[in-house]
C-alpha cells in the first residue's frame, strides 16, 4: 500500500476522448494545489467556479469548472477537489502531469479514493463493495442490489447481528464473573440461549437464499445438456446470435464447456454448451463428459435437449429442468414434451417461445426472495463461519459446557461479523476488495 499521507489524483471519468473529463484530487495538499492551479484561487466549498486551470509556468491547461470539498465531509473524508475539463487525452495528461509535480502528490492506485473513505470511517467495507458493484452494474437488478448495499442496509443488518452477539457475550460474562450468585445461572443462561437461537435462525434464513444475491451480481447459470448430436451447440449459437461453438454432424464434437454471457429476463446469464453425454470413446471425451455433468449439476437451470429424429428420452431429466425437443423440421410427428418446448435450431422455429420461457424462469428465480442479502462469496463465508460458531456455542451450552467456552465461540462468531463490515481489518481482505476497483474511484 502506497503512502496514505500522499495527495492523490486521477481521472475519475471514462477514457478520452469524451465531452468532459473529471480529474479528482484528495489529500492534505489539495488547498495548496487549488490555490496554485485554479486561476481564481480556492473556490468556496462545494461551489462550482468557472475559470482557467494553470500549470506551474502559468500556461493554461484548459478552462472549466473547479470544485473544492473540504474534509471531513467529503467522499474520502479528506480535502478533495474536482476539475471539470474538456475530455481530450492531451488536456488530461497536462492536468495530471501538473498535479503530480506538486510535492507528495501522485497518481492514485485503483480504489484508493474509496479506500481512504473507508479508512476515514466514511464507508464500511460492505458499503465500499457496494460502490464497486454500482460501477460494474449492467442490469437494473444489479444496480438496485448495489445501491441497497451502498445505502448501508446490508451493513446495518450485519452490524445488528454483531450487536446481538456482543449482548449475548455480556450476559455470558456476567455468569463467568459471578459464578456463585445464586440466581445467576438461571437468570443468564436462558436469555443467552434465546439470543443465540434467534441469531442462529436469522443467519440460517439469510444463508438459505438460494444464492440469489450472488446470481444477480455474478449471473445465473444455464447449462444445455443432452446426448451427442442433439443440437446443443446449434441452440447455443442461435441464443448467442453468433457462432460461439463448433457445430458438426459428427457426434462428440463439443468436448469442452463453451460459455456465452447473455442478458436474459433482465439478468446476466451464463449459458453453457456441454459435451454430449454418452459412453466416451477416449480420455479427452471422457473428461468432456465429466465436465458436462459437473456443470449441469451446478447450473441454476438445465435445458435438456433431445433430437426429434431419434427416439427422444427425457429420463435423465430432473424436476425443474426445461425439456426441449430440437430438430422438429426432421419429423412429421412431433410430440412436445410435457411442460417443455419444441424447436428447430435449423429454421429458428420455436426460438421466440424458448427465449420467452427462459426469461420467465430467470425472472422468477431472481424474484424468489424479497430481499436478497448476500451478494458476495466473502459475505457468505463469513456468515457461514459465524453460524458455525453460534451453533457450536449452543451445542456446548446444551451439553453443560462452561460459560468461558461458550463465550469463546460467541466471540469468534462476532469477530466474523466485525471482519465482514471491516471493523477489524485483515490487510489481505482490504487489499483484495480495493484492488478490484477502477482507478479514480
Ligand atoms: N435438421 C436439423 N439439423 C440440426 C438442427 N439442430 C442441429 N442440427 C444439426 O445436427 C448436427 C449436430 O449439431 P450440434 O449442434 O453440433 O449438436 P451437439 O448436440 O452440440 O453435438 P455434440 O457436440 O456432438 O454433443 C449438426 O449437423 C447440425 O447442423 C435442427 O434443428 N434441424
Ligand atoms: Mg456440440
Tab-separated table of C-alpha atoms and ligand atoms in Angstrom:
chain	number	residue	atom	x	y	z
A	1	UNK	CA	0.000	0.000	0.000
A	2	UNK	CA	1.410	3.321	-1.071
A	3	UNK	CA	1.788	6.146	1.419
A	4	UNK	CA	-1.625	7.096	2.738
A	5	UNK	CA	-0.430	10.617	3.574
A	6	UNK	CA	0.229	11.486	-0.064
A	7	UNK	CA	-2.126	13.642	-2.004
A	8	UNK	CA	-3.583	11.543	-4.802
A	9	UNK	CA	-5.067	12.436	-8.163
A	10	UNK	CA	-6.685	10.532	-11.019
A	11	UNK	CA	-9.002	10.740	-13.963
A	12	UNK	CA	-12.366	9.832	-12.431
A	13	UNK	CA	-14.435	9.842	-15.631
A	14	UNK	CA	-14.317	7.488	-18.630
A	15	UNK	CA	-11.368	7.294	-21.040
A	16	UNK	CA	-10.778	10.057	-23.621
A	17	UNK	CA	-11.971	11.321	-25.972
A	18	UNK	CA	-15.111	12.409	-24.168
A	19	UNK	CA	-17.104	15.605	-23.772
A	20	UNK	CA	-15.932	16.166	-20.244
A	21	UNK	CA	-13.156	14.724	-18.101
A	22	UNK	CA	-13.259	14.866	-14.336
A	23	UNK	CA	-9.947	14.846	-12.524
A	24	UNK	CA	-10.161	14.225	-8.853
A	25	UNK	CA	-7.653	15.154	-6.119
A	26	UNK	CA	-7.659	14.171	-2.455
A	27	UNK	CA	-5.257	14.724	0.410
A	28	UNK	CA	-3.516	17.286	2.589
A	29	UNK	CA	-2.182	19.392	-0.278
A	30	UNK	CA	-5.477	19.949	-2.082
A	31	UNK	CA	-5.951	23.506	-0.813
A	32	UNK	CA	-2.406	24.469	-1.828
A	33	UNK	CA	-2.874	22.835	-5.256
A	34	UNK	CA	-6.192	24.600	-5.843
A	35	UNK	CA	-4.750	27.974	-4.985
A	36	UNK	CA	-1.932	27.425	-7.492
A	37	UNK	CA	-3.838	25.685	-10.302
A	38	UNK	CA	-7.234	27.410	-10.224
A	39	UNK	CA	-6.728	30.869	-11.693
A	40	UNK	CA	-9.348	32.277	-9.336
A	41	UNK	CA	-7.910	30.566	-6.262
A	42	UNK	CA	-9.567	28.048	-3.933
A	43	UNK	CA	-13.323	28.060	-4.684
A	44	UNK	CA	-15.837	28.388	-1.859
A	45	UNK	CA	-16.634	24.912	-0.524
A	46	UNK	CA	-18.983	22.929	-2.776
A	47	UNK	CA	-19.480	25.828	-5.206
A	48	UNK	CA	-18.591	25.231	-8.823
A	49	UNK	CA	-16.416	28.047	-10.167
A	50	UNK	CA	-15.675	28.544	-13.835
A	51	UNK	CA	-12.174	29.641	-14.801
A	52	UNK	CA	-8.818	28.659	-16.213
A	53	UNK	CA	-6.566	25.948	-14.840
A	54	UNK	CA	-2.870	26.812	-14.909
A	55	UNK	CA	0.317	24.759	-14.805
A	56	UNK	CA	3.495	25.706	-12.881
A	57	UNK	CA	4.678	28.021	-15.704
A	58	UNK	CA	1.268	29.741	-15.615
A	59	UNK	CA	0.400	28.224	-19.002
A	60	UNK	CA	-3.234	27.324	-19.479
A	61	UNK	CA	-4.095	23.666	-19.091
A	62	UNK	CA	-7.743	24.221	-20.041
A	63	UNK	CA	-10.744	26.118	-18.807
A	64	UNK	CA	-13.628	24.571	-16.957
A	65	UNK	CA	-15.311	24.158	-13.615
A	66	UNK	CA	-13.434	23.734	-10.371
A	67	UNK	CA	-14.902	22.333	-7.141
A	68	UNK	CA	-13.442	22.220	-3.662
A	69	UNK	CA	-14.886	19.941	-0.961
A	70	UNK	CA	-13.156	20.298	2.398
A	71	UNK	CA	-12.774	17.299	4.690
A	72	UNK	CA	-14.065	15.647	6.735
A	73	UNK	CA	-17.447	15.790	4.990
A	74	UNK	CA	-16.104	14.863	1.568
A	75	UNK	CA	-16.214	11.434	-0.145
A	76	UNK	CA	-12.767	10.466	1.140
A	77	UNK	CA	-13.029	12.381	4.408
A	78	UNK	CA	-10.027	14.492	3.310
A	79	UNK	CA	-9.893	17.781	1.437
A	80	UNK	CA	-10.809	16.964	-2.150
A	81	UNK	CA	-11.171	18.884	-5.379
A	82	UNK	CA	-12.519	18.167	-8.822
A	83	UNK	CA	-11.530	19.683	-12.139
A	84	UNK	CA	-14.084	19.525	-14.970
A	85	UNK	CA	-12.053	19.680	-18.152
A	86	UNK	CA	-12.582	19.014	-21.838
A	87	UNK	CA	-12.248	15.259	-22.194
A	88	UNK	CA	-9.246	15.037	-24.514
A	89	UNK	CA	-6.121	12.974	-23.904
A	90	UNK	CA	-3.713	15.952	-24.089
A	91	UNK	CA	-5.809	18.020	-21.677
A	92	UNK	CA	-5.978	15.177	-19.182
A	93	UNK	CA	-2.244	14.429	-19.430
A	94	UNK	CA	-1.370	18.100	-18.947
A	95	UNK	CA	-3.622	18.307	-15.886
A	96	UNK	CA	-2.304	15.106	-14.268
A	97	UNK	CA	1.349	15.996	-15.037
A	98	UNK	CA	0.819	19.377	-13.401
A	99	UNK	CA	-0.784	17.884	-10.301
A	100	UNK	CA	1.845	15.164	-9.892
A	101	UNK	CA	4.595	17.797	-9.935
A	102	UNK	CA	3.439	19.046	-6.518
A	103	UNK	CA	5.374	17.519	-3.609
A	104	UNK	CA	3.996	14.300	-2.122
A	105	UNK	CA	1.384	14.183	-4.846
A	106	UNK	CA	0.983	11.193	-7.136
A	107	UNK	CA	-1.463	9.201	-9.251
A	108	UNK	CA	-3.967	7.225	-7.196
A	109	UNK	CA	-3.950	3.451	-7.119
A	110	UNK	CA	-7.127	1.553	-8.089
A	111	UNK	CA	-9.773	2.107	-5.431
A	112	UNK	CA	-7.562	4.405	-3.374
A	113	UNK	CA	-10.162	7.187	-3.022
A	114	UNK	CA	-12.695	4.682	-1.678
A	115	UNK	CA	-10.058	3.050	0.500
A	116	UNK	CA	-9.437	6.435	2.095
A	117	UNK	CA	-13.185	6.869	2.563
A	118	UNK	CA	-13.127	3.504	4.352
A	119	UNK	CA	-10.032	4.328	6.429
A	120	UNK	CA	-11.626	7.630	7.461
A	121	UNK	CA	-14.877	5.964	8.507
A	122	UNK	CA	-16.970	7.412	5.667
A	123	UNK	CA	-17.929	3.932	4.455
A	124	UNK	CA	-17.653	0.460	5.898
A	125	UNK	CA	-16.243	-2.404	3.864
A	126	UNK	CA	-19.611	-3.733	2.709
A	127	UNK	CA	-20.677	-0.253	1.587
A	128	UNK	CA	-17.364	0.166	-0.223
A	129	UNK	CA	-18.064	-3.052	-2.107
A	130	UNK	CA	-21.442	-1.548	-2.990
A	131	UNK	CA	-19.597	1.339	-4.667
A	132	UNK	CA	-17.591	-1.088	-6.815
A	133	UNK	CA	-20.724	-3.080	-7.664
A	134	UNK	CA	-22.648	0.041	-8.608
A	135	UNK	CA	-19.909	0.969	-11.066
A	136	UNK	CA	-19.884	-2.556	-12.510
A	137	UNK	CA	-23.680	-2.930	-12.588
A	138	UNK	CA	-25.037	-3.789	-16.033
A	139	UNK	CA	-28.604	-4.711	-15.132
A	140	UNK	CA	-31.215	-2.808	-13.137
A	141	UNK	CA	-31.311	-5.657	-10.643
A	142	UNK	CA	-27.548	-5.427	-10.098
A	143	UNK	CA	-27.822	-1.683	-9.739
A	144	UNK	CA	-30.550	-1.817	-7.122
A	145	UNK	CA	-28.694	-4.507	-5.186
A	146	UNK	CA	-25.555	-2.349	-5.219
A	147	UNK	CA	-27.488	0.761	-4.143
A	148	UNK	CA	-29.008	-1.104	-1.201
A	149	UNK	CA	-25.537	-2.178	-0.215
A	150	UNK	CA	-24.114	1.324	-0.619
A	151	UNK	CA	-27.006	2.742	1.431
A	152	UNK	CA	-25.826	0.640	4.345
A	153	UNK	CA	-28.859	-1.666	4.517
A	154	UNK	CA	-26.681	-4.747	4.368
A	155	UNK	CA	-24.125	-3.338	6.805
A	156	UNK	CA	-26.917	-2.424	9.228
A	157	UNK	CA	-28.163	-5.985	9.215
A	158	UNK	CA	-24.683	-7.426	9.726
A	159	UNK	CA	-23.948	-4.873	12.450
A	160	UNK	CA	-27.262	-5.664	14.201
A	161	UNK	CA	-26.335	-9.346	14.388
A	162	UNK	CA	-22.975	-8.405	15.780
A	163	UNK	CA	-24.582	-6.266	18.477
A	164	UNK	CA	-26.834	-9.209	19.410
A	165	UNK	CA	-23.774	-11.416	19.750
A	166	UNK	CA	-21.981	-8.847	21.872
A	167	UNK	CA	-25.051	-8.655	24.125
A	168	UNK	CA	-25.082	-12.428	24.464
A	169	UNK	CA	-21.409	-12.265	25.314
A	170	UNK	CA	-22.039	-9.656	28.002
A	171	UNK	CA	-24.633	-11.926	29.616
A	172	UNK	CA	-22.212	-14.831	29.482
A	173	UNK	CA	-19.517	-12.749	31.089
A	174	UNK	CA	-21.821	-11.956	33.983
A	175	UNK	CA	-22.111	-15.668	34.663
A	176	UNK	CA	-18.336	-16.049	34.374
A	177	UNK	CA	-17.664	-13.166	36.782
A	178	UNK	CA	-20.334	-14.111	39.306
A	179	UNK	CA	-20.452	-17.891	39.180
A	180	UNK	CA	-21.594	-18.148	42.787
A	181	UNK	CA	-24.525	-15.759	42.606
A	182	UNK	CA	-27.433	-17.932	43.437
A	183	UNK	CA	-29.772	-16.905	40.696
A	184	UNK	CA	-27.099	-16.051	38.191
A	185	UNK	CA	-27.077	-19.271	36.150
A	186	UNK	CA	-30.835	-19.388	35.751
A	187	UNK	CA	-31.128	-15.729	35.029
A	188	UNK	CA	-28.384	-15.648	32.476
A	189	UNK	CA	-28.390	-18.974	30.724
A	190	UNK	CA	-31.871	-18.731	29.267
A	191	UNK	CA	-31.610	-15.228	27.810
A	192	UNK	CA	-28.250	-16.237	26.309
A	193	UNK	CA	-29.784	-19.298	24.762
A	194	UNK	CA	-32.733	-17.305	23.455
A	195	UNK	CA	-30.481	-14.697	21.924
A	196	UNK	CA	-28.173	-17.238	20.339
A	197	UNK	CA	-31.094	-19.229	18.978
A	198	UNK	CA	-32.615	-16.148	17.448
A	199	UNK	CA	-29.301	-15.145	15.829
A	200	UNK	CA	-28.873	-18.703	14.629
A	201	UNK	CA	-32.320	-18.589	12.998
A	202	UNK	CA	-31.614	-15.235	11.318
A	203	UNK	CA	-28.278	-16.412	9.963
A	204	UNK	CA	-29.839	-19.607	8.704
A	205	UNK	CA	-32.579	-17.705	6.927
A	206	UNK	CA	-30.077	-15.328	5.326
A	207	UNK	CA	-27.879	-18.194	4.147
A	208	UNK	CA	-30.820	-20.181	2.815
A	209	UNK	CA	-31.443	-17.742	-0.043
A	210	UNK	CA	-30.516	-19.987	-2.974
A	211	UNK	CA	-27.660	-17.549	-3.569
A	212	UNK	CA	-29.983	-15.177	-5.384
A	213	UNK	CA	-27.989	-12.066	-4.499
A	214	UNK	CA	-24.818	-13.674	-5.832
A	215	UNK	CA	-26.634	-14.794	-9.004
A	216	UNK	CA	-27.959	-11.304	-9.681
A	217	UNK	CA	-24.476	-9.940	-9.169
A	218	UNK	CA	-22.453	-12.632	-10.975
A	219	UNK	CA	-25.030	-14.118	-13.355
A	220	UNK	CA	-27.403	-17.090	-13.454
A	221	UNK	CA	-26.020	-20.326	-14.897
A	222	UNK	CA	-27.872	-22.193	-17.605
A	223	UNK	CA	-26.496	-25.488	-18.978
A	224	UNK	CA	-27.589	-27.111	-22.236
A	225	UNK	CA	-27.286	-30.867	-21.782
A	226	UNK	CA	-28.214	-33.939	-23.765
A	227	UNK	CA	-26.858	-36.724	-25.963
A	228	UNK	CA	-24.371	-36.087	-28.776
A	229	UNK	CA	-25.786	-34.506	-31.929
A	230	UNK	CA	-28.972	-33.306	-30.232
A	231	UNK	CA	-28.056	-29.819	-31.466
A	232	UNK	CA	-26.815	-28.311	-28.176
A	233	UNK	CA	-24.126	-26.232	-29.847
A	234	UNK	CA	-26.613	-25.100	-32.515
A	235	UNK	CA	-29.004	-23.933	-29.791
A	236	UNK	CA	-26.237	-22.038	-28.007
A	237	UNK	CA	-25.206	-20.315	-31.229
A	238	UNK	CA	-28.748	-19.256	-32.018
A	239	UNK	CA	-29.286	-17.900	-28.486
A	240	UNK	CA	-25.956	-16.058	-28.680
A	241	UNK	CA	-26.616	-14.908	-32.260
A	242	UNK	CA	-23.065	-15.855	-33.213
A	243	UNK	CA	-21.043	-18.965	-33.986
A	244	UNK	CA	-19.688	-19.400	-30.467
A	245	UNK	CA	-19.413	-23.210	-30.595
A	246	UNK	CA	-18.405	-25.620	-33.383
A	247	UNK	CA	-21.346	-27.434	-34.936
A	248	UNK	CA	-20.873	-30.635	-36.942
A	249	UNK	CA	-22.740	-33.817	-37.746
A	250	UNK	CA	-20.014	-35.866	-36.030
A	251	UNK	CA	-21.318	-36.947	-32.620
A	252	UNK	CA	-18.944	-35.900	-29.845
A	253	UNK	CA	-17.906	-32.603	-31.447
A	254	UNK	CA	-18.080	-30.492	-28.306
A	255	UNK	CA	-15.646	-31.620	-25.640
A	256	UNK	CA	-15.044	-28.583	-23.505
A	257	UNK	CA	-17.585	-26.220	-21.993
A	258	UNK	CA	-18.393	-23.323	-24.305
A	259	UNK	CA	-19.977	-20.497	-22.394
A	260	UNK	CA	-21.586	-17.251	-23.530
A	261	UNK	CA	-22.719	-14.363	-21.388
A	262	UNK	CA	-26.192	-13.130	-22.273
A	263	UNK	CA	-28.865	-10.896	-20.824
A	264	UNK	CA	-31.980	-12.943	-20.185
A	265	UNK	CA	-35.062	-11.689	-18.352
A	266	UNK	CA	-33.189	-8.541	-17.295
A	267	UNK	CA	-30.467	-10.608	-15.666
A	268	UNK	CA	-26.970	-11.695	-16.617
A	269	UNK	CA	-26.974	-15.356	-17.624
A	270	UNK	CA	-24.052	-17.606	-18.496
A	271	UNK	CA	-25.296	-20.164	-20.993
A	272	UNK	CA	-23.061	-23.206	-21.266
A	273	UNK	CA	-22.908	-25.667	-24.125
A	274	UNK	CA	-21.591	-29.016	-22.927
A	275	UNK	CA	-20.232	-32.248	-24.352
A	276	UNK	CA	-22.842	-34.799	-25.436
A	277	UNK	CA	-23.497	-37.314	-22.685
A	278	UNK	CA	-22.567	-40.853	-23.717
A	279	UNK	CA	-20.074	-43.622	-23.007
A	280	UNK	CA	-16.918	-41.736	-24.040
A	281	UNK	CA	-14.684	-43.184	-26.736
A	282	UNK	CA	-11.420	-41.665	-25.489
A	283	UNK	CA	-9.874	-39.970	-22.468
A	284	UNK	CA	-10.461	-36.438	-23.774
A	285	UNK	CA	-14.118	-37.055	-24.416
A	286	UNK	CA	-14.424	-38.708	-21.012
A	287	UNK	CA	-13.088	-35.542	-19.420
A	288	UNK	CA	-15.561	-33.523	-21.503
A	289	UNK	CA	-18.437	-35.663	-20.262
A	290	UNK	CA	-17.238	-35.296	-16.684
A	291	UNK	CA	-17.150	-31.517	-17.047
A	292	UNK	CA	-20.571	-31.540	-18.669
A	293	UNK	CA	-22.059	-33.421	-15.734
A	294	UNK	CA	-20.322	-31.158	-13.245
A	295	UNK	CA	-21.610	-28.015	-14.957
A	296	UNK	CA	-25.088	-29.475	-15.257
A	297	UNK	CA	-25.130	-30.212	-11.534
A	298	UNK	CA	-24.042	-26.668	-10.648
A	299	UNK	CA	-26.475	-24.950	-13.032
A	300	UNK	CA	-29.448	-22.886	-11.903
A	301	UNK	CA	-31.329	-24.223	-14.908
A	302	UNK	CA	-30.709	-27.199	-17.193
A	303	UNK	CA	-32.051	-27.246	-20.723
A	304	UNK	CA	-32.488	-30.949	-21.502
A	305	UNK	CA	-32.143	-31.087	-25.269
A	306	UNK	CA	-33.160	-34.070	-27.380
A	307	UNK	CA	-33.467	-34.571	-31.117
A	308	UNK	CA	-36.843	-35.334	-32.704
A	309	UNK	CA	-35.207	-37.670	-35.235
A	310	UNK	CA	-34.123	-40.119	-32.540
A	311	UNK	CA	-36.457	-41.607	-30.010
A	312	UNK	CA	-36.355	-38.732	-27.505
A	313	UNK	CA	-35.763	-39.892	-23.991
A	314	UNK	CA	-36.021	-37.439	-21.121
A	315	UNK	CA	-35.390	-39.994	-18.404
A	316	UNK	CA	-32.259	-38.327	-17.117
A	317	UNK	CA	-34.075	-35.009	-16.611
A	318	UNK	CA	-34.693	-33.845	-13.073
A	319	UNK	CA	-37.623	-31.835	-11.844
A	320	UNK	CA	-37.207	-28.170	-12.697
A	321	UNK	CA	-35.303	-28.957	-15.906
A	322	UNK	CA	-36.611	-27.415	-19.108
A	323	UNK	CA	-37.348	-30.179	-21.632
A	324	UNK	CA	-36.737	-29.136	-25.227
A	325	UNK	CA	-37.177	-31.180	-28.365
A	326	UNK	CA	-34.942	-29.993	-31.240
A	327	UNK	CA	-34.865	-30.738	-34.986
A	328	UNK	CA	-38.660	-30.609	-35.325
A	329	UNK	CA	-38.053	-29.944	-39.013
A	330	UNK	CA	-36.910	-33.560	-39.417
A	331	UNK	CA	-40.021	-35.172	-38.016
A	332	UNK	CA	-43.640	-35.076	-39.148
A	333	UNK	CA	-44.889	-36.368	-35.882
A	334	UNK	CA	-43.645	-34.097	-33.106
A	335	UNK	CA	-44.831	-34.649	-29.550
A	336	UNK	CA	-43.990	-31.614	-27.427
A	337	UNK	CA	-42.564	-32.846	-24.099
A	338	UNK	CA	-44.822	-32.144	-21.154
A	339	UNK	CA	-44.225	-28.639	-19.832
A	340	UNK	CA	-41.498	-28.240	-22.437
A	341	UNK	CA	-40.978	-26.835	-25.904
A	342	UNK	CA	-40.302	-27.961	-29.453
A	343	UNK	CA	-37.815	-26.058	-31.601
A	344	UNK	CA	-35.723	-26.234	-34.713
A	345	UNK	CA	-32.240	-24.762	-34.494
A	346	UNK	CA	-32.055	-25.003	-38.254
A	347	UNK	CA	-35.132	-22.923	-39.097
A	348	UNK	CA	-35.386	-20.993	-35.840
A	349	UNK	CA	-38.915	-22.287	-35.229
A	350	UNK	CA	-39.870	-22.122	-31.565
A	351	UNK	CA	-36.911	-19.946	-30.544
A	352	UNK	CA	-39.027	-16.985	-29.614
A	353	UNK	CA	-41.015	-19.209	-27.268
A	354	UNK	CA	-37.764	-20.670	-25.898
A	355	UNK	CA	-36.318	-17.229	-25.191
A	356	UNK	CA	-39.558	-16.079	-23.573
A	357	UNK	CA	-39.637	-19.172	-21.388
A	358	UNK	CA	-36.001	-18.710	-20.330
A	359	UNK	CA	-36.716	-15.085	-19.444
A	360	UNK	CA	-39.745	-16.110	-17.355
A	361	UNK	CA	-37.772	-18.749	-15.488
A	362	UNK	CA	-34.834	-16.449	-14.743
A	363	UNK	CA	-37.139	-13.623	-13.725
A	364	UNK	CA	-38.952	-15.953	-11.324
A	365	UNK	CA	-35.667	-17.191	-9.857
A	366	UNK	CA	-34.360	-13.644	-9.402
A	367	UNK	CA	-37.558	-12.578	-7.668
A	368	UNK	CA	-37.828	-15.657	-5.461
A	369	UNK	CA	-36.509	-13.835	-2.408
A	370	UNK	CA	-37.956	-10.482	-1.416
A	371	UNK	CA	-34.712	-9.096	-0.090
A	372	UNK	CA	-31.624	-10.903	-1.296
A	373	UNK	CA	-28.901	-10.100	1.169
A	374	UNK	CA	-25.714	-11.874	0.372
A	375	UNK	CA	-24.074	-10.588	-2.785
A	376	UNK	CA	-20.573	-11.979	-2.499
A	377	UNK	CA	-18.809	-15.128	-1.572
A	378	UNK	CA	-16.820	-13.201	1.015
A	379	UNK	CA	-20.056	-12.401	2.852
A	380	UNK	CA	-21.373	-15.947	2.594
A	381	UNK	CA	-18.170	-17.432	4.003
A	382	UNK	CA	-18.139	-15.000	6.932
A	383	UNK	CA	-21.806	-15.657	7.738
A	384	UNK	CA	-21.293	-19.417	7.477
A	385	UNK	CA	-18.376	-19.162	9.873
A	386	UNK	CA	-20.413	-17.021	12.258
A	387	UNK	CA	-23.254	-19.522	12.099
A	388	UNK	CA	-20.841	-22.388	12.753
A	389	UNK	CA	-19.588	-20.738	15.943
A	390	UNK	CA	-23.076	-19.829	17.153
A	391	UNK	CA	-24.132	-23.429	16.650
A	392	UNK	CA	-21.016	-24.618	18.438
A	393	UNK	CA	-21.823	-22.286	21.343
A	394	UNK	CA	-25.396	-23.592	21.532
A	395	UNK	CA	-24.239	-27.220	21.431
A	396	UNK	CA	-21.670	-26.563	24.140
A	397	UNK	CA	-24.228	-24.881	26.312
A	398	UNK	CA	-26.709	-27.715	25.820
A	399	UNK	CA	-24.057	-30.175	26.931
A	400	UNK	CA	-23.452	-28.084	30.045
A	401	UNK	CA	-20.141	-26.656	28.847
A	402	UNK	CA	-18.579	-23.876	30.880
A	403	UNK	CA	-19.546	-20.281	30.193
A	404	UNK	CA	-15.918	-19.490	29.246
A	405	UNK	CA	-16.018	-21.999	26.414
A	406	UNK	CA	-19.419	-20.876	25.198
A	407	UNK	CA	-18.235	-17.271	25.337
A	408	UNK	CA	-15.193	-18.097	23.218
A	409	UNK	CA	-17.380	-19.327	20.359
A	410	UNK	CA	-19.690	-16.338	20.627
A	411	UNK	CA	-16.622	-14.113	20.473
A	412	UNK	CA	-15.382	-15.900	17.334
A	413	UNK	CA	-18.797	-15.510	15.707
A	414	UNK	CA	-18.853	-11.808	16.458
A	415	UNK	CA	-15.340	-11.398	15.070
A	416	UNK	CA	-16.533	-12.848	11.755
A	417	UNK	CA	-19.184	-10.135	11.513
A	418	UNK	CA	-16.721	-7.430	12.517
A	419	UNK	CA	-14.352	-8.547	9.777
A	420	UNK	CA	-17.246	-8.651	7.331
A	421	UNK	CA	-18.021	-4.965	7.735
A	422	UNK	CA	-14.336	-4.132	8.058
A	423	UNK	CA	-14.382	-3.118	11.714
A	424	UNK	CA	-11.404	-5.307	12.233
A	425	UNK	CA	-9.298	-5.287	9.131
A	426	UNK	CA	-7.182	-8.011	7.753
A	427	UNK	CA	-4.797	-6.410	5.284
A	428	UNK	CA	-5.267	-9.118	2.625
A	429	UNK	CA	-9.050	-8.721	2.706
A	430	UNK	CA	-8.773	-4.969	2.301
A	431	UNK	CA	-6.189	-5.373	-0.460
A	432	UNK	CA	-8.395	-7.849	-2.328
A	433	UNK	CA	-11.508	-5.706	-2.019
A	434	UNK	CA	-9.953	-2.407	-3.086
A	435	UNK	CA	-7.678	-3.722	-5.843
A	436	UNK	CA	-10.788	-4.768	-7.791
A	437	UNK	CA	-11.825	-1.108	-8.113
A	438	UNK	CA	-11.058	1.085	-11.085
A	439	UNK	CA	-8.558	3.916	-10.859
A	440	UNK	CA	-10.179	7.208	-9.867
A	441	UNK	CA	-12.720	5.592	-7.538
B	1	LIG	N1	-32.208	-30.584	-39.437
B	1	LIG	C1	-31.720	-30.069	-38.330
B	1	LIG	N2	-30.433	-30.243	-38.036
B	1	LIG	C2	-29.955	-29.704	-36.898
B	1	LIG	C3	-30.770	-28.959	-36.017
B	1	LIG	N3	-30.003	-28.578	-34.968
B	1	LIG	C4	-28.760	-29.052	-35.198
B	1	LIG	N4	-28.724	-29.747	-36.347
B	1	LIG	C5	-27.589	-30.453	-36.954
B	1	LIG	O1	-27.274	-31.546	-36.101
B	1	LIG	C6	-25.853	-31.762	-36.078
B	1	LIG	C7	-25.338	-31.706	-34.669
B	1	LIG	O2	-25.498	-30.407	-34.166
B	1	LIG	P1	-24.636	-29.848	-32.964
B	1	LIG	O3	-25.219	-28.524	-32.606
B	1	LIG	O4	-23.213	-29.910	-33.269
B	1	LIG	O5	-25.028	-30.950	-31.870
B	1	LIG	P2	-24.453	-31.121	-30.407
B	1	LIG	O6	-25.565	-31.546	-29.542
B	1	LIG	O7	-23.704	-29.909	-29.984
B	1	LIG	O8	-23.483	-32.330	-30.602
B	1	LIG	P3	-22.158	-32.741	-29.732
B	1	LIG	O9	-21.324	-31.549	-29.559
B	1	LIG	O10	-21.529	-33.774	-30.563
B	1	LIG	O11	-22.667	-33.314	-28.450
B	1	LIG	C8	-25.260	-30.691	-36.982
B	1	LIG	O12	-25.047	-31.235	-38.262
B	1	LIG	C9	-26.336	-29.620	-37.025
B	1	LIG	O13	-26.317	-28.852	-38.205
B	1	LIG	C10	-32.132	-28.786	-36.368
B	1	LIG	O14	-32.942	-28.149	-35.651
B	1	LIG	N5	-32.544	-29.357	-37.525
B	2	LIG	MG1	-21.817	-29.611	-29.506
